[in-house]
């Protein structure tokens, strides 16, 4: 089982930017998919972005396409979520997740077996 630790959350103005980081340990990155999910108060956890560590094929939720970018840095075993043009509706607890590499959809939370504790992003209206 791997361990994931997120960082980089905080308070940002609408239209501003934040970059979240997630360090992945205890997993073989070559056979891992990683993703970001988020959960706002009173709402279900939702998929934000995901990628295969090897190959870098990415996918995004429609609500963040063109604004958010997922990427990874092999040497640091870190996956990033660059968030631009932030909106109040982006306010949520953001989680990093990992699973064995799969050809299945990346947007299903139940297919991920490692999760970080989350980092809060707040964009006041």
mmCIF file of C-alpha atoms in Angstrom:
data_model
loop_
_atom_site.group_PDB
_atom_site.id
_atom_site.type_symbol
_atom_site.label_atom_id
_atom_site.label_comp_id
_atom_site.label_asym_id
_atom_site.label_seq_id
_atom_site.Cartn_x
_atom_site.Cartn_y
_atom_site.Cartn_z
ATOM 1 C CA UNK A 1 0.000 0.000 0.000
ATOM 2 C CA UNK A 2 1.258 3.447 -0.864
ATOM 3 C CA UNK A 3 1.193 6.710 0.994
ATOM 4 C CA UNK A 4 0.117 10.025 -0.470
ATOM 5 C CA UNK A 5 0.536 13.456 1.078
ATOM 6 C CA UNK A 6 -0.959 16.600 -0.440
ATOM 7 C CA UNK A 7 0.144 20.184 0.061
ATOM 8 C CA UNK A 8 -0.370 23.598 -1.486
ATOM 9 C CA UNK A 9 -3.953 24.340 -0.608
ATOM 10 C CA UNK A 10 -5.059 27.661 0.811
ATOM 11 C CA UNK A 11 -7.057 30.781 0.158
ATOM 12 C CA UNK A 12 -7.130 32.258 -3.340
ATOM 13 C CA UNK A 13 -9.046 35.081 -4.945
ATOM 14 C CA UNK A 14 -11.470 34.388 -7.738
ATOM 15 C CA UNK A 15 -9.472 34.433 -10.954
ATOM 16 C CA UNK A 16 -6.305 33.523 -9.102
ATOM 17 C CA UNK A 17 -4.115 30.427 -9.149
ATOM 18 C CA UNK A 18 -2.893 27.703 -6.831
ATOM 19 C CA UNK A 19 -0.703 24.665 -7.348
ATOM 20 C CA UNK A 20 -1.349 21.514 -5.360
ATOM 21 C CA UNK A 21 1.341 18.878 -4.869
ATOM 22 C CA UNK A 22 1.102 15.223 -3.897
ATOM 23 C CA UNK A 23 4.093 13.087 -2.988
ATOM 24 C CA UNK A 24 3.562 9.393 -3.745
ATOM 25 C CA UNK A 25 5.539 6.780 -1.844
ATOM 26 C CA UNK A 26 5.336 3.022 -1.420
ATOM 27 C CA UNK A 27 4.135 2.338 -4.966
ATOM 28 C CA UNK A 28 5.768 1.435 -8.224
ATOM 29 C CA UNK A 29 5.084 4.538 -10.267
ATOM 30 C CA UNK A 30 5.492 2.703 -13.565
ATOM 31 C CA UNK A 31 2.292 0.775 -12.884
ATOM 32 C CA UNK A 32 0.257 3.537 -11.275
ATOM 33 C CA UNK A 33 -2.518 5.894 -12.247
ATOM 34 C CA UNK A 34 -2.891 9.063 -10.189
ATOM 35 C CA UNK A 35 -5.801 11.446 -9.900
ATOM 36 C CA UNK A 36 -7.179 14.440 -8.065
ATOM 37 C CA UNK A 37 -10.668 14.424 -6.596
ATOM 38 C CA UNK A 38 -12.458 17.065 -4.563
ATOM 39 C CA UNK A 39 -15.316 17.215 -2.118
ATOM 40 C CA UNK A 40 -17.259 20.311 -1.167
ATOM 41 C CA UNK A 41 -19.382 20.432 2.005
ATOM 42 C CA UNK A 42 -22.633 18.571 1.530
ATOM 43 C CA UNK A 43 -21.605 17.192 -1.862
ATOM 44 C CA UNK A 44 -20.257 13.914 -3.155
ATOM 45 C CA UNK A 45 -16.588 13.467 -3.921
ATOM 46 C CA UNK A 46 -16.001 14.309 -7.575
ATOM 47 C CA UNK A 47 -13.270 13.604 -10.079
ATOM 48 C CA UNK A 48 -11.111 16.558 -11.115
ATOM 49 C CA UNK A 49 -8.210 15.210 -13.185
ATOM 50 C CA UNK A 50 -6.260 12.004 -13.692
ATOM 51 C CA UNK A 51 -3.299 10.574 -15.534
ATOM 52 C CA UNK A 52 -1.277 7.457 -16.124
ATOM 53 C CA UNK A 53 2.166 7.984 -14.574
ATOM 54 C CA UNK A 54 3.883 6.364 -17.551
ATOM 55 C CA UNK A 55 2.752 7.853 -20.825
ATOM 56 C CA UNK A 56 1.127 10.838 -19.186
ATOM 57 C CA UNK A 57 -2.281 10.416 -20.792
ATOM 58 C CA UNK A 58 -4.583 12.803 -18.961
ATOM 59 C CA UNK A 59 -8.296 13.302 -18.448
ATOM 60 C CA UNK A 60 -10.263 16.140 -16.872
ATOM 61 C CA UNK A 61 -13.702 16.894 -15.564
ATOM 62 C CA UNK A 62 -15.597 19.236 -17.867
ATOM 63 C CA UNK A 63 -15.837 21.796 -15.072
ATOM 64 C CA UNK A 64 -12.051 22.290 -14.963
ATOM 65 C CA UNK A 65 -10.981 21.728 -18.589
ATOM 66 C CA UNK A 66 -8.859 24.591 -19.830
ATOM 67 C CA UNK A 67 -8.269 25.864 -16.277
ATOM 68 C CA UNK A 68 -6.563 22.997 -14.426
ATOM 69 C CA UNK A 69 -3.537 20.955 -15.471
ATOM 70 C CA UNK A 70 -2.314 17.686 -13.965
ATOM 71 C CA UNK A 71 1.350 16.801 -14.305
ATOM 72 C CA UNK A 72 4.039 14.755 -12.584
ATOM 73 C CA UNK A 73 7.738 14.933 -11.782
ATOM 74 C CA UNK A 74 9.352 11.505 -11.679
ATOM 75 C CA UNK A 75 12.456 12.427 -9.689
ATOM 76 C CA UNK A 76 10.341 13.896 -6.891
ATOM 77 C CA UNK A 77 7.618 11.239 -7.110
ATOM 78 C CA UNK A 78 5.195 14.144 -7.125
ATOM 79 C CA UNK A 79 1.972 14.811 -8.996
ATOM 80 C CA UNK A 80 0.774 18.384 -9.358
ATOM 81 C CA UNK A 81 -2.515 20.118 -10.010
ATOM 82 C CA UNK A 82 -2.049 23.589 -11.441
ATOM 83 C CA UNK A 83 -5.285 25.499 -10.936
ATOM 84 C CA UNK A 84 -5.857 28.742 -12.833
ATOM 85 C CA UNK A 85 -8.839 31.062 -13.169
ATOM 86 C CA UNK A 86 -10.191 29.800 -9.866
ATOM 87 C CA UNK A 87 -13.891 30.175 -9.133
ATOM 88 C CA UNK A 88 -15.817 30.090 -5.848
ATOM 89 C CA UNK A 89 -17.300 26.758 -6.944
ATOM 90 C CA UNK A 90 -13.778 25.294 -6.874
ATOM 91 C CA UNK A 91 -13.858 25.563 -3.072
ATOM 92 C CA UNK A 92 -13.423 22.034 -1.706
ATOM 93 C CA UNK A 93 -11.147 19.592 0.042
ATOM 94 C CA UNK A 94 -8.842 18.240 -2.657
ATOM 95 C CA UNK A 95 -7.590 14.663 -2.491
ATOM 96 C CA UNK A 96 -4.808 12.900 -4.324
ATOM 97 C CA UNK A 97 -5.465 9.252 -5.195
ATOM 98 C CA UNK A 98 -3.565 6.348 -6.733
ATOM 99 C CA UNK A 99 -4.447 2.937 -8.161
ATOM 100 C CA UNK A 100 -2.802 0.211 -10.203
ATOM 101 C CA UNK A 101 -2.586 1.214 -13.837
ATOM 102 C CA UNK A 102 -5.868 0.502 -15.577
ATOM 103 C CA UNK A 103 -7.504 1.021 -18.942
ATOM 104 C CA UNK A 104 -10.774 1.715 -17.171
ATOM 105 C CA UNK A 105 -12.217 5.198 -16.622
ATOM 106 C CA UNK A 106 -10.171 7.424 -14.336
ATOM 107 C CA UNK A 107 -13.139 9.234 -12.850
ATOM 108 C CA UNK A 108 -14.416 6.496 -10.533
ATOM 109 C CA UNK A 109 -13.298 7.051 -6.943
ATOM 110 C CA UNK A 110 -13.933 3.433 -5.968
ATOM 111 C CA UNK A 111 -11.185 2.196 -8.292
ATOM 112 C CA UNK A 112 -8.461 4.056 -6.320
ATOM 113 C CA UNK A 113 -6.947 2.264 -3.352
ATOM 114 C CA UNK A 114 -4.617 4.901 -1.899
ATOM 115 C CA UNK A 115 -5.734 8.353 -0.781
ATOM 116 C CA UNK A 116 -4.099 11.318 0.820
ATOM 117 C CA UNK A 117 -5.659 13.166 3.776
ATOM 118 C CA UNK A 118 -6.631 16.125 1.581
ATOM 119 C CA UNK A 119 -5.769 19.794 1.316
ATOM 120 C CA UNK A 120 -8.331 22.600 1.532
ATOM 121 C CA UNK A 121 -8.817 25.099 -1.285
ATOM 122 C CA UNK A 122 -11.026 28.095 -0.588
ATOM 123 C CA UNK A 123 -12.049 30.673 -3.179
ATOM 124 C CA UNK A 124 -14.340 33.272 -1.590
ATOM 125 C CA UNK A 125 -17.197 34.680 -3.629
#
